[in-house]
Every structure is written in structure tokens, then in C-alpha cells.
DNA sequence: CTGTCAATTGACACTGTGTCAAGTAAGGTG
DNA sequence: CACCTTACTTGACACAGTGTCAATTGACAG
């Protein structure tokens, strides 16, 4: 009974996620999700009040499955600021391909739906905290370039790591995931780290 | 008669542009454009076959008004590669706020409409040529960092200069236009130019 | 006076979201 | 066993926005 309800909810989330991943977030309708979850379109509304709510719930479901929290927090254990920057870029950059489909869908909805826009904004704000922490670590090590305030440096790193940028480089320019991560690490060092060009 | 027809077409384009600029490209319907151009919604379809076509025509109309071509080509006269990089960033970066509304609308349509996606992609490809030219100029001066191939450097510059990045920094982070341009110039130098950190 | 052309008007098809009411099938409880 | 609740189904419908169509109007030109 009540476990039955939970089952169905998960089944819907699973169907939603699979479709969004497969389609890069495009053109997935409530009826498609229903079909894949093997119930009627209307039944979805017994579990989620709107499409936006379903998409948002799908992102949480995804996080749970992929252990997003743990992966991103791993970078906190890095010793030096530079290592932490590298680790955060690797963690987040590695996570993007896994969330790309649902992210794209939520982003598209944000254009018209306030609820979706708020949810998306919150997620990006969470990610920003990771950027902030990495920049702060660099600052504590006295390694942050004098060109930027901590705030501006955070803004820049946050922007560099945006999903849109990953999309452009990976999908439009055809970069491999390794090229993407390596470039970001190299570039971030060149930009932010005093004397830290590396190579 | 025939000049009458042209008049109406321009009136529609003007209305479309004004609404898109004012609304940052969001929620502008055919009926809104019709109202502002003072004709019936259906009459628009006598001049443009679809909404996508109207949006695309609006971008061309905008380019014409703002003299996009000339402004972007001005950077070609710069003497050194570094100057050219600076000039191109300033020219394009300065152009973005003017096209933001219509760009956003076209971008939103690209999610569902193939025609819009193609038109958008073409525009971005044109802009990419400017990036390519700046990177090539740097390369000819033997100033391009050995970290990147010319192709990859172009990809990176192209991505840095994306409208989405401008949007994030300006609108979400609250940067001024001057801060945006200066940061990009400084950062591009740090990334691409051998020995060219500057300040 | 007639033909042409731009535009209007009202109606309608289509897609996708969201709602509602009535009905059904299954399971638990008296 | 009969009864009730719960999850779900079915079919219908409202709504928004795009795009189409046919019939009509008004103006101007030859």
C-alpha cells in the first residue's frame, strides 16, 4: 500500500531520468514518462503536482543515486589550495556529463517556469560554494593572484565551470572529458595561482 | 503598394526587436508583436512564415541597425596580436548587451526548433571566426602559449566570450560592463599570451 | 468599374499541461 | 463475507500559443 505508492514514485523518477539522459533533456513529455513508467499520464499528477516539480525531484533522485554530495566534498580533504582547486574541478567536471540531460531540461523550463528557475538557481548556488571554498583555500595559502578579489575570482571560476561551457566544449567542439578537465585545471592555475602555471 | 509592404515588414521587425529587448527575450508572443506593430496577429504570417523566421529576421535587422559587421571588423586593424585580442574582446563584449534580448529568445527557441538552432549556430560560428583570427594573429607574433594548439585556444576563447558567460557575470553576479571587459582582456592575456600577463 | 493587393475577422486544428469526475481492481479490516 | 480505502484508469475538458484557412473589406490603379 504505502510502499506501493513509494514504488510508483520511484518508477516515475527512474523513467524520467532515463528519458532525460537519453534525449539530452529535449522533448520529453509527461506522456512519454508515463508510458515508460507504465502508468497513465494523469497518474503522474498523483505524485507530482507539476512537470517542474517532477524535474526537480528527478535531480534529487539523481544526486542520491550518484552520491553527488560525497564526490564533491572529497575535494575538501586536499592539503594545499592548488590541490583543492584541481580536485574540485575534477570532481565537478566529472559530474557534469552525468547530470547533463536533466540539467538541460530544468534549464529550458527555467525560461518559463519560476519554480524551475528557483530550483536551478539554488543548485548553481550550491556549486558556487565549492568554488568559493577552493578560492578561499588558495587565498589562505597566499597563492591567489592579486589581480582578483576573492569574490571576483569565485565568480570567474563559477562561470568557467558552468554546464553551458562544458556543453560548448564537449558537444560543440568535440573535446574529450580528459581534455576538458585538464584544460580547466591548467587554465585555472594560470589565472588564479601566483607562480603556479605548472606544466 | 510595394513600399507599403516593406513598411509593414519593418514595422513588425521593429516591434519584435523592441519587445525582445525590453523583456530580455522572455514571453514575447506573436500576438504581442502584432499588437505593438498595430496589425492583426495573422497578418504577421503574411510576412514571416513562422515565429522562428521572424526571430531570425529580427537578428539581421538588429545587425543592420547596429552596424555589427563594422564594429567587429575594426579589431582587424590592430597591429600586434595582443592588441587584436584586446580589441576583439572589447568589440564583441560591447556588442553582447545590445543583442542579449533577441539572442536569448533565439536560444530558447533552439531547444525545440531546428530552424532557430541552425540560425543561432551560424551566428556563433561567425563570431568564432573572429576568435580564430585573434588567436592566429597571436600565433604569428609567436606569442601564443605553448599550452594550447591554435584550435584549442580558439575553442577556449570562443567559450569564454559566450553570451551565457556574459549573462552569468553581468546579470547574476552583477558585474559592470567595464569589469566584464577588463577581466576578459586580463584573463585572456594570462591564458594565451606568452610573457604577457600585463596587469 | 473592375481587378489587385494588404490586411482583417472569425473559426479551427494541433500540441502539451493540468484538472476533474466517474469507475475499477486489490487489499486490509470489521 | 461485506465494506472501505487506496492507487490507478479512463475519457472529457479548459487553457495557452502557434499556425492555417476562407470570406470579407478598403484602397488604389488602370
CSV table of C-alpha atoms (C1' of nucleotides) in Angstrom, one decimal:
chain,number,residue,atom,x,y,z
A,1,UNK,CA,0.0,0.0,0.0
A,2,UNK,CA,2.2,2.8,1.2
A,3,UNK,CA,5.3,1.0,-0.1
A,4,UNK,CA,3.3,0.6,-3.3
A,5,UNK,CA,3.0,4.3,-3.5
A,6,UNK,CA,6.7,4.8,-3.0
A,7,UNK,CA,7.4,2.2,-5.6
A,8,UNK,CA,5.4,4.1,-8.2
A,9,UNK,CA,7.0,7.3,-7.3
A,10,UNK,CA,10.5,5.8,-7.8
A,11,UNK,CA,9.3,4.2,-11.0
A,12,UNK,CA,8.3,7.6,-12.4
A,13,UNK,CA,11.6,9.2,-11.3
A,14,UNK,CA,13.5,6.4,-12.9
A,15,UNK,CA,11.6,6.7,-16.1
A,16,UNK,CA,12.0,10.4,-16.1
A,17,UNK,CA,15.7,10.2,-15.5
A,18,UNK,CA,16.3,7.6,-18.2
A,19,UNK,CA,14.4,9.6,-20.8
A,20,UNK,CA,16.1,12.8,-19.9
A,21,UNK,CA,19.5,11.2,-20.1
A,22,UNK,CA,18.8,9.6,-23.4
A,23,UNK,CA,17.4,12.7,-25.0
A,24,UNK,CA,19.8,15.3,-23.6
A,25,UNK,CA,16.8,16.8,-21.9
A,26,UNK,CA,14.9,17.6,-25.0
A,27,UNK,CA,11.4,16.9,-26.0
A,28,UNK,CA,10.5,14.7,-23.0
A,29,UNK,CA,6.8,15.0,-22.3
A,30,UNK,CA,4.7,13.9,-19.4
A,31,UNK,CA,3.1,11.3,-21.6
A,32,UNK,CA,6.5,9.8,-22.5
A,33,UNK,CA,7.5,9.5,-18.9
A,34,UNK,CA,4.1,7.9,-18.1
A,35,UNK,CA,4.5,5.4,-20.9
A,36,UNK,CA,7.9,4.4,-19.8
A,37,UNK,CA,6.8,4.1,-16.1
A,38,UNK,CA,3.8,2.0,-17.3
A,39,UNK,CA,1.0,4.1,-16.0
A,40,UNK,CA,-1.3,6.7,-17.2
A,41,UNK,CA,-0.2,10.3,-17.8
A,42,UNK,CA,-2.7,11.6,-15.3
A,43,UNK,CA,-1.4,9.2,-12.6
A,44,UNK,CA,1.9,11.1,-12.5
A,45,UNK,CA,0.0,14.1,-11.1
A,46,UNK,CA,-1.0,12.0,-8.1
A,47,UNK,CA,2.7,12.0,-7.2
A,48,UNK,CA,4.0,15.3,-8.6
A,49,UNK,CA,1.9,18.4,-8.8
A,50,UNK,CA,3.6,19.8,-12.0
A,51,UNK,CA,6.2,19.0,-14.6
A,52,UNK,CA,8.6,21.3,-12.9
A,53,UNK,CA,8.2,19.5,-9.6
A,54,UNK,CA,8.9,16.2,-11.3
A,55,UNK,CA,12.0,17.5,-12.9
A,56,UNK,CA,13.3,18.9,-9.7
A,57,UNK,CA,12.5,15.7,-7.9
A,58,UNK,CA,14.4,13.9,-10.6
A,59,UNK,CA,17.5,15.9,-9.9
A,60,UNK,CA,17.4,15.0,-6.2
A,61,UNK,CA,16.9,11.4,-7.2
A,62,UNK,CA,19.9,11.6,-9.5
A,63,UNK,CA,22.1,13.1,-6.7
A,64,UNK,CA,21.1,10.3,-4.4
A,65,UNK,CA,22.0,7.6,-7.0
A,66,UNK,CA,25.3,9.2,-7.9
A,67,UNK,CA,26.4,10.2,-4.5
A,68,UNK,CA,26.9,13.8,-5.6
A,69,UNK,CA,27.5,15.1,-2.1
A,70,UNK,CA,30.3,12.8,-1.3
A,71,UNK,CA,32.1,13.2,-4.6
A,72,UNK,CA,32.1,17.0,-4.3
A,73,UNK,CA,33.1,17.0,-0.7
A,74,UNK,CA,36.1,14.8,-1.3
A,75,UNK,CA,37.9,17.9,-2.6
A,76,UNK,CA,37.8,19.4,0.9
A,77,UNK,CA,40.4,17.0,2.1
A,78,UNK,CA,43.1,18.3,-0.3
A,79,UNK,CA,46.0,19.7,1.6
A,80,UNK,CA,47.1,22.8,-0.4
A,81,UNK,CA,44.8,25.3,-2.1
A,82,UNK,CA,46.1,24.4,-5.5
A,83,UNK,CA,45.4,20.7,-4.9
A,84,UNK,CA,42.0,21.6,-3.8
A,85,UNK,CA,41.3,23.7,-6.9
A,86,UNK,CA,42.4,20.8,-9.0
A,87,UNK,CA,40.3,18.3,-7.0
A,88,UNK,CA,37.2,20.4,-7.2
A,89,UNK,CA,37.5,21.0,-10.9
A,90,UNK,CA,38.0,17.2,-11.4
A,91,UNK,CA,35.0,16.4,-9.2
A,92,UNK,CA,32.5,18.8,-10.6
A,93,UNK,CA,33.8,18.5,-14.2
A,94,UNK,CA,33.4,14.7,-13.9
A,95,UNK,CA,29.9,15.1,-12.5
A,96,UNK,CA,28.6,17.3,-15.3
A,97,UNK,CA,28.2,14.6,-18.0
A,98,UNK,CA,26.1,12.6,-15.6
A,99,UNK,CA,23.7,15.4,-14.9
A,100,UNK,CA,23.7,17.0,-18.3
A,101,UNK,CA,20.3,15.7,-19.6
A,102,UNK,CA,18.3,16.7,-16.6
A,103,UNK,CA,20.2,19.9,-16.2
A,104,UNK,CA,19.3,20.9,-19.7
A,105,UNK,CA,15.7,20.1,-19.2
A,106,UNK,CA,15.5,22.1,-16.0
A,107,UNK,CA,17.3,25.0,-17.6
A,108,UNK,CA,14.9,25.0,-20.5
A,109,UNK,CA,12.0,25.1,-18.2
A,110,UNK,CA,13.5,27.9,-16.2
A,111,UNK,CA,12.8,30.2,-19.1
A,112,UNK,CA,9.1,30.0,-18.5
A,113,UNK,CA,8.7,28.5,-15.0
A,114,UNK,CA,9.6,30.3,-11.9
A,115,UNK,CA,9.7,27.2,-9.7
A,116,UNK,CA,12.2,25.6,-12.1
A,117,UNK,CA,14.3,28.7,-12.2
A,118,UNK,CA,14.5,28.9,-8.4
A,119,UNK,CA,15.5,25.2,-8.1
A,120,UNK,CA,18.1,25.6,-10.8
A,121,UNK,CA,19.5,28.7,-9.2
A,122,UNK,CA,19.7,27.0,-5.9
A,123,UNK,CA,21.7,24.1,-7.3
A,124,UNK,CA,24.1,26.5,-9.0
A,125,UNK,CA,24.5,28.4,-5.8
A,126,UNK,CA,25.5,25.2,-4.0
A,127,UNK,CA,28.1,24.6,-6.7
A,128,UNK,CA,29.3,28.1,-6.2
A,129,UNK,CA,30.1,27.4,-2.6
A,130,UNK,CA,32.5,24.8,-3.8
A,131,UNK,CA,34.2,27.4,-6.0
A,132,UNK,CA,34.3,29.8,-3.1
A,133,UNK,CA,35.9,27.2,-0.8
A,134,UNK,CA,38.6,26.4,-3.4
A,135,UNK,CA,39.4,30.1,-3.9
A,136,UNK,CA,39.4,30.7,-0.1
A,137,UNK,CA,41.9,27.8,0.3
A,138,UNK,CA,44.1,29.4,-2.3
A,139,UNK,CA,43.9,32.7,-0.6
A,140,UNK,CA,44.8,31.2,2.8
A,141,UNK,CA,47.9,29.8,1.1
A,142,UNK,CA,48.7,33.3,-0.1
A,143,UNK,CA,48.6,31.9,-3.6
A,144,UNK,CA,45.6,33.8,-5.0
A,145,UNK,CA,46.7,36.2,-7.8
A,146,UNK,CA,46.5,39.9,-6.8
A,147,UNK,CA,44.5,40.5,-10.0
A,148,UNK,CA,41.3,39.4,-8.5
A,149,UNK,CA,39.4,39.8,-5.3
A,150,UNK,CA,38.2,36.6,-3.7
A,151,UNK,CA,34.7,37.4,-4.7
A,152,UNK,CA,35.6,38.1,-8.4
A,153,UNK,CA,37.8,35.0,-8.5
A,154,UNK,CA,34.9,33.0,-7.3
A,155,UNK,CA,32.6,34.5,-9.9
A,156,UNK,CA,35.1,33.6,-12.6
A,157,UNK,CA,35.7,30.1,-11.5
A,158,UNK,CA,32.0,29.6,-11.1
A,159,UNK,CA,31.4,30.8,-14.7
A,160,UNK,CA,34.3,28.7,-16.1
A,161,UNK,CA,32.7,25.6,-14.6
A,162,UNK,CA,29.2,26.2,-15.9
A,163,UNK,CA,27.4,23.4,-17.6
A,164,UNK,CA,27.0,25.6,-20.7
A,165,UNK,CA,30.7,25.8,-21.1
A,166,UNK,CA,31.1,22.1,-20.7
A,167,UNK,CA,28.4,21.7,-23.3
A,168,UNK,CA,30.1,24.0,-25.7
A,169,UNK,CA,33.5,22.4,-25.4
A,170,UNK,CA,32.3,18.8,-25.3
A,171,UNK,CA,29.4,18.7,-27.6
A,172,UNK,CA,30.1,21.5,-30.0
A,173,UNK,CA,33.9,21.5,-30.1
A,174,UNK,CA,34.2,17.7,-29.6
A,175,UNK,CA,36.6,17.8,-26.7
A,176,UNK,CA,37.1,14.6,-24.7
A,177,UNK,CA,36.3,14.6,-21.0
A,178,UNK,CA,40.0,14.4,-20.2
A,179,UNK,CA,40.9,17.3,-22.4
A,180,UNK,CA,38.1,19.3,-20.7
A,181,UNK,CA,39.3,18.6,-17.2
A,182,UNK,CA,42.9,19.1,-17.9
A,183,UNK,CA,42.4,22.4,-19.7
A,184,UNK,CA,40.3,23.7,-16.9
A,185,UNK,CA,42.9,22.8,-14.3
A,186,UNK,CA,45.7,24.2,-16.3
A,187,UNK,CA,43.8,27.4,-17.1
A,188,UNK,CA,42.5,27.9,-13.6
A,189,UNK,CA,46.1,27.7,-12.3
A,190,UNK,CA,47.3,30.1,-14.9
A,191,UNK,CA,44.6,32.5,-13.9
A,192,UNK,CA,44.3,32.3,-10.2
A,193,UNK,CA,47.6,30.9,-8.8
A,194,UNK,CA,50.5,33.1,-8.2
A,195,UNK,CA,53.6,31.5,-9.7
A,196,UNK,CA,51.6,28.3,-10.3
A,197,UNK,CA,51.5,27.9,-14.1
A,198,UNK,CA,52.6,24.4,-13.7
A,199,UNK,CA,53.3,22.1,-16.7
B,1,UNK,CA,1.9,49.4,-52.5
B,2,UNK,CA,5.2,47.5,-52.6
B,3,UNK,CA,6.8,50.1,-50.4
B,4,UNK,CA,3.7,49.7,-48.2
B,5,UNK,CA,4.6,46.1,-47.9
B,6,UNK,CA,8.1,46.8,-46.9
B,7,UNK,CA,6.9,49.4,-44.4
B,8,UNK,CA,4.8,46.8,-42.6
B,9,UNK,CA,7.6,44.3,-42.6
B,10,UNK,CA,9.9,46.8,-41.0
B,11,UNK,CA,7.2,47.8,-38.5
B,12,UNK,CA,6.9,44.2,-37.4
B,13,UNK,CA,10.7,43.8,-37.1
B,14,UNK,CA,10.9,47.0,-35.1
B,15,UNK,CA,8.1,45.9,-32.8
B,16,UNK,CA,9.7,42.5,-32.4
B,17,UNK,CA,13.1,43.9,-31.5
B,18,UNK,CA,11.7,46.4,-29.0
B,19,UNK,CA,9.7,43.8,-27.2
B,20,UNK,CA,12.6,41.3,-27.1
B,21,UNK,CA,15.0,43.9,-25.8
B,22,UNK,CA,12.6,45.1,-23.2
B,23,UNK,CA,11.8,41.6,-21.9
B,24,UNK,CA,15.2,40.0,-22.2
B,25,UNK,CA,13.7,37.7,-24.8
B,26,UNK,CA,11.2,36.1,-22.5
B,27,UNK,CA,7.5,35.6,-23.0
B,28,UNK,CA,7.1,37.6,-26.2
B,29,UNK,CA,4.2,36.1,-28.2
B,30,UNK,CA,3.2,36.7,-31.8
B,31,UNK,CA,0.1,38.5,-30.6
B,32,UNK,CA,2.3,40.9,-28.5
B,33,UNK,CA,4.4,41.7,-31.5
B,34,UNK,CA,1.2,42.2,-33.6
B,35,UNK,CA,-0.3,44.5,-31.1
B,36,UNK,CA,2.8,46.7,-31.0
B,37,UNK,CA,3.1,46.7,-34.7
B,38,UNK,CA,-0.6,47.7,-34.9
B,39,UNK,CA,-1.9,44.9,-37.0
B,40,UNK,CA,-3.5,41.5,-36.5
B,41,UNK,CA,-1.7,38.5,-35.3
B,42,UNK,CA,-2.5,36.7,-38.5
B,43,UNK,CA,-1.1,39.4,-40.7
B,44,UNK,CA,2.4,38.7,-39.4
B,45,UNK,CA,2.2,35.4,-41.2
B,46,UNK,CA,1.8,37.2,-44.4
B,47,UNK,CA,5.4,38.5,-43.9
B,48,UNK,CA,7.1,35.7,-42.0
B,49,UNK,CA,6.2,32.0,-42.3
B,50,UNK,CA,6.9,31.1,-38.7
B,51,UNK,CA,7.9,32.6,-35.4
B,52,UNK,CA,11.4,31.2,-35.8
B,53,UNK,CA,11.8,33.0,-39.2
B,54,UNK,CA,10.6,36.3,-37.6
B,55,UNK,CA,13.2,35.9,-34.8
B,56,UNK,CA,15.9,35.2,-37.2
B,57,UNK,CA,14.9,38.2,-39.4
B,58,UNK,CA,14.9,40.3,-36.3
B,59,UNK,CA,18.6,39.4,-35.6
B,60,UNK,CA,19.5,40.5,-39.1
B,61,UNK,CA,17.6,43.7,-38.7
B,62,UNK,CA,19.4,44.4,-35.5
B,63,UNK,CA,22.8,43.8,-37.0
B,64,UNK,CA,21.9,46.2,-39.7
B,65,UNK,CA,20.9,48.9,-37.3
B,66,UNK,CA,23.9,48.5,-35.0
B,67,UNK,CA,26.5,48.0,-37.7
B,68,UNK,CA,27.7,44.8,-36.2
B,69,UNK,CA,29.9,43.9,-39.1
B,70,UNK,CA,31.9,47.1,-39.0
B,71,UNK,CA,32.4,47.1,-35.3
B,72,UNK,CA,33.7,43.6,-35.2
B,73,UNK,CA,36.0,44.1,-38.2
B,74,UNK,CA,37.6,47.1,-36.6
B,75,UNK,CA,39.7,44.8,-34.5
B,76,UNK,CA,41.3,43.5,-37.7
B,77,UNK,CA,43.3,46.7,-38.0
B,78,UNK,CA,45.2,46.2,-34.7
B,79,UNK,CA,48.9,45.9,-35.2
B,80,UNK,CA,50.0,43.2,-32.8
B,81,UNK,CA,48.3,40.0,-31.9
B,82,UNK,CA,47.8,41.1,-28.3
B,83,UNK,CA,46.2,44.4,-29.4
B,84,UNK,CA,44.0,42.5,-31.7
B,85,UNK,CA,42.9,40.1,-28.9
B,86,UNK,CA,42.1,43.1,-26.7
B,87,UNK,CA,40.2,44.9,-29.5
B,88,UNK,CA,38.2,41.8,-30.4
B,89,UNK,CA,37.2,41.2,-26.8
B,90,UNK,CA,36.2,44.8,-26.4
B,91,UNK,CA,34.2,44.8,-29.7
B,92,UNK,CA,32.3,41.6,-29.1
B,93,UNK,CA,31.9,42.1,-25.4
B,94,UNK,CA,30.5,45.5,-26.0
B,95,UNK,CA,28.1,44.1,-28.6
B,96,UNK,CA,26.6,41.5,-26.3
B,97,UNK,CA,24.4,43.7,-24.2
B,98,UNK,CA,22.8,45.1,-27.4
B,99,UNK,CA,21.9,41.7,-28.7
B,100,UNK,CA,21.1,40.0,-25.5
B,101,UNK,CA,17.3,40.0,-25.7
B,102,UNK,CA,17.0,38.6,-29.1
B,103,UNK,CA,19.8,36.2,-28.6
B,104,UNK,CA,18.1,34.8,-25.5
B,105,UNK,CA,14.8,34.4,-27.4
B,106,UNK,CA,16.5,32.6,-30.3
B,107,UNK,CA,18.5,30.4,-27.9
B,108,UNK,CA,15.3,29.4,-26.1
B,109,UNK,CA,13.7,28.5,-29.4
B,110,UNK,CA,16.7,26.5,-30.4
B,111,UNK,CA,15.6,23.9,-27.9
B,112,UNK,CA,12.6,23.0,-29.8
B,113,UNK,CA,13.0,24.5,-33.3
B,114,UNK,CA,15.6,23.2,-35.8
B,115,UNK,CA,15.5,26.3,-37.9
B,116,UNK,CA,16.3,28.5,-35.0
B,117,UNK,CA,19.0,26.2,-33.8
B,118,UNK,CA,20.7,26.4,-37.2
B,119,UNK,CA,20.5,30.2,-37.4
B,120,UNK,CA,21.9,30.5,-33.9
B,121,UNK,CA,24.7,28.1,-34.6
B,122,UNK,CA,25.6,30.0,-37.8
B,123,UNK,CA,25.9,33.3,-35.8
B,124,UNK,CA,28.1,31.7,-33.2
B,125,UNK,CA,30.2,30.3,-36.0
B,126,UNK,CA,30.7,33.7,-37.4
B,127,UNK,CA,31.8,35.0,-34.1
B,128,UNK,CA,34.2,32.1,-33.8
B,129,UNK,CA,36.0,33.3,-36.8
B,130,UNK,CA,36.8,36.5,-35.0
B,131,UNK,CA,38.3,34.4,-32.2
B,132,UNK,CA,40.2,32.3,-34.7
B,133,UNK,CA,41.6,35.4,-36.3
B,134,UNK,CA,42.8,36.9,-33.0
B,135,UNK,CA,44.4,33.6,-32.0
B,136,UNK,CA,46.1,33.3,-35.4
B,137,UNK,CA,47.5,36.9,-35.0
B,138,UNK,CA,48.9,35.9,-31.7
B,139,UNK,CA,50.4,32.8,-33.2
B,140,UNK,CA,52.0,34.8,-36.0
B,141,UNK,CA,53.6,37.0,-33.4
B,142,UNK,CA,55.0,33.9,-31.7
B,143,UNK,CA,53.1,34.9,-28.6
B,144,UNK,CA,50.6,32.1,-28.3
B,145,UNK,CA,51.3,30.0,-25.2
B,146,UNK,CA,52.6,26.5,-26.0
B,147,UNK,CA,50.0,25.1,-23.7
B,148,UNK,CA,47.4,25.1,-26.4
B,149,UNK,CA,47.1,24.3,-30.0
B,150,UNK,CA,45.6,27.1,-32.2
B,151,UNK,CA,42.4,25.2,-32.5
B,152,UNK,CA,42.0,24.6,-28.8
B,153,UNK,CA,42.9,28.2,-28.0
B,154,UNK,CA,40.2,29.3,-30.4
B,155,UNK,CA,37.7,26.9,-28.7
B,156,UNK,CA,38.6,28.4,-25.3
B,157,UNK,CA,38.4,32.0,-26.3
B,158,UNK,CA,35.1,31.3,-28.1
B,159,UNK,CA,33.7,29.7,-25.0
B,160,UNK,CA,35.0,32.5,-22.7
B,161,UNK,CA,33.2,35.0,-24.9
B,162,UNK,CA,29.9,33.2,-24.9
B,163,UNK,CA,26.7,35.1,-24.3
B,164,UNK,CA,25.8,32.8,-21.4
B,165,UNK,CA,29.0,33.7,-19.7
B,166,UNK,CA,28.3,37.4,-20.1
B,167,UNK,CA,24.8,36.7,-18.7
B,168,UNK,CA,26.1,34.9,-15.7
B,169,UNK,CA,28.7,37.6,-14.8
B,170,UNK,CA,26.6,40.6,-15.6
B,171,UNK,CA,23.2,39.6,-14.6
B,172,UNK,CA,23.7,37.0,-11.9
B,173,UNK,CA,27.0,38.3,-10.4
B,174,UNK,CA,26.3,42.0,-11.0
B,175,UNK,CA,29.5,42.9,-12.8
B,176,UNK,CA,29.6,46.2,-14.7
B,177,UNK,CA,30.3,46.1,-18.4
B,178,UNK,CA,33.7,47.6,-17.7
B,179,UNK,CA,34.6,45.0,-15.2
B,180,UNK,CA,33.5,42.3,-17.6
B,181,UNK,CA,35.6,43.6,-20.5
B,182,UNK,CA,38.6,44.3,-18.4
B,183,UNK,CA,38.5,40.9,-16.7
B,184,UNK,CA,38.3,39.1,-20.0
B,185,UNK,CA,41.2,41.0,-21.5
B,186,UNK,CA,43.3,40.4,-18.5
B,187,UNK,CA,42.4,36.8,-18.3
B,188,UNK,CA,42.8,36.1,-22.0
B,189,UNK,CA,46.3,37.5,-21.8
B,190,UNK,CA,47.2,35.4,-18.8
B,191,UNK,CA,45.9,32.4,-20.5
B,192,UNK,CA,47.1,32.8,-24.1
B,193,UNK,CA,49.9,35.2,-24.3
B,194,UNK,CA,53.5,34.1,-23.6
B,195,UNK,CA,55.0,36.5,-21.1
B,196,UNK,CA,52.0,38.8,-21.5
B,197,UNK,CA,50.5,38.8,-18.1
B,198,UNK,CA,50.4,42.6,-18.0
B,199,UNK,CA,48.2,43.6,-15.1
C,1,DC,C1',-15.9,49.9,-62.9
C,2,DT,C1',-13.1,46.3,-62.1
C,3,DG,C1',-9.0,43.9,-60.7
C,4,DT,C1',-5.4,43.5,-57.3
C,5,DC,C1',-3.2,43.6,-53.1
C,6,DA,C1',-2.8,44.2,-48.0
C,7,DA,C1',-4.9,43.4,-44.2
C,8,DT,C1',-8.9,42.0,-41.1
C,9,DT,C1',-12.1,38.8,-38.9
C,10,DG,C1',-13.6,34.6,-37.0
C,11,DA,C1',-13.1,29.9,-36.9
C,12,DC,C1',-10.4,25.9,-36.4
C,13,DA,C1',-6.6,22.3,-35.9
C,14,DC,C1',-2.8,20.9,-33.1
C,15,DT,C1',0.3,20.2,-29.1
C,16,DG,C1',1.2,19.9,-24.4
C,17,DT,C1',0.0,20.8,-19.5
C,18,DG,C1',-3.1,20.4,-15.9
C,19,DT,C1',-7.9,19.3,-13.8
C,20,DC,C1',-12.0,16.7,-12.9
C,21,DA,C1',-15.5,13.1,-12.2
C,22,DA,C1',-16.7,8.5,-12.5
C,23,DG,C1',-15.3,4.0,-12.4
C,24,DT,C1',-12.4,-0.3,-11.3
C,25,DA,C1',-9.3,-3.6,-9.0
C,26,DA,C1',-6.9,-5.0,-4.9
C,27,DG,C1',-6.0,-5.4,-0.2
C,28,DG,C1',-7.0,-4.9,4.7
C,29,DT,C1',-10.4,-4.9,8.4
C,30,DG,C1',-14.8,-5.4,10.7
D,1,DC,C1',-18.2,-12.4,3.5
D,2,DA,C1',-19.2,-7.5,3.0
D,3,DC,C1',-17.2,-2.9,3.3
D,4,DC,C1',-13.9,0.6,2.8
D,5,DT,C1',-9.8,2.7,1.4
D,6,DT,C1',-6.2,3.5,-1.7
D,7,DA,C1',-3.9,3.6,-6.2
D,8,DC,C1',-4.8,3.9,-10.5
D,9,DT,C1',-7.6,4.2,-15.1
D,10,DT,C1',-10.4,6.4,-18.5
D,11,DG,C1',-12.4,10.0,-21.0
D,12,DA,C1',-13.5,14.6,-21.2
D,13,DC,C1',-12.3,19.2,-20.9
D,14,DA,C1',-10.0,24.0,-20.1
D,15,DC,C1',-6.2,26.8,-21.5
D,16,DA,C1',-2.3,28.9,-24.0
D,17,DG,C1',0.1,29.6,-28.1
D,18,DT,C1',1.3,28.6,-33.0
D,19,DG,C1',-0.2,28.2,-37.4
D,20,DT,C1',-3.9,27.8,-41.2
D,21,DC,C1',-8.0,28.9,-43.9
D,22,DA,C1',-11.9,31.2,-46.1
D,23,DA,C1',-14.6,35.1,-46.5
D,24,DT,C1',-14.6,39.9,-46.4
D,25,DT,C1',-13.2,44.9,-46.5
D,26,DG,C1',-10.9,49.0,-48.2
D,27,DA,C1',-7.8,51.4,-51.1
D,28,DC,C1',-5.6,52.4,-55.0
D,29,DA,C1',-4.6,51.9,-60.2
D,30,DG,C1',-5.7,51.4,-64.9
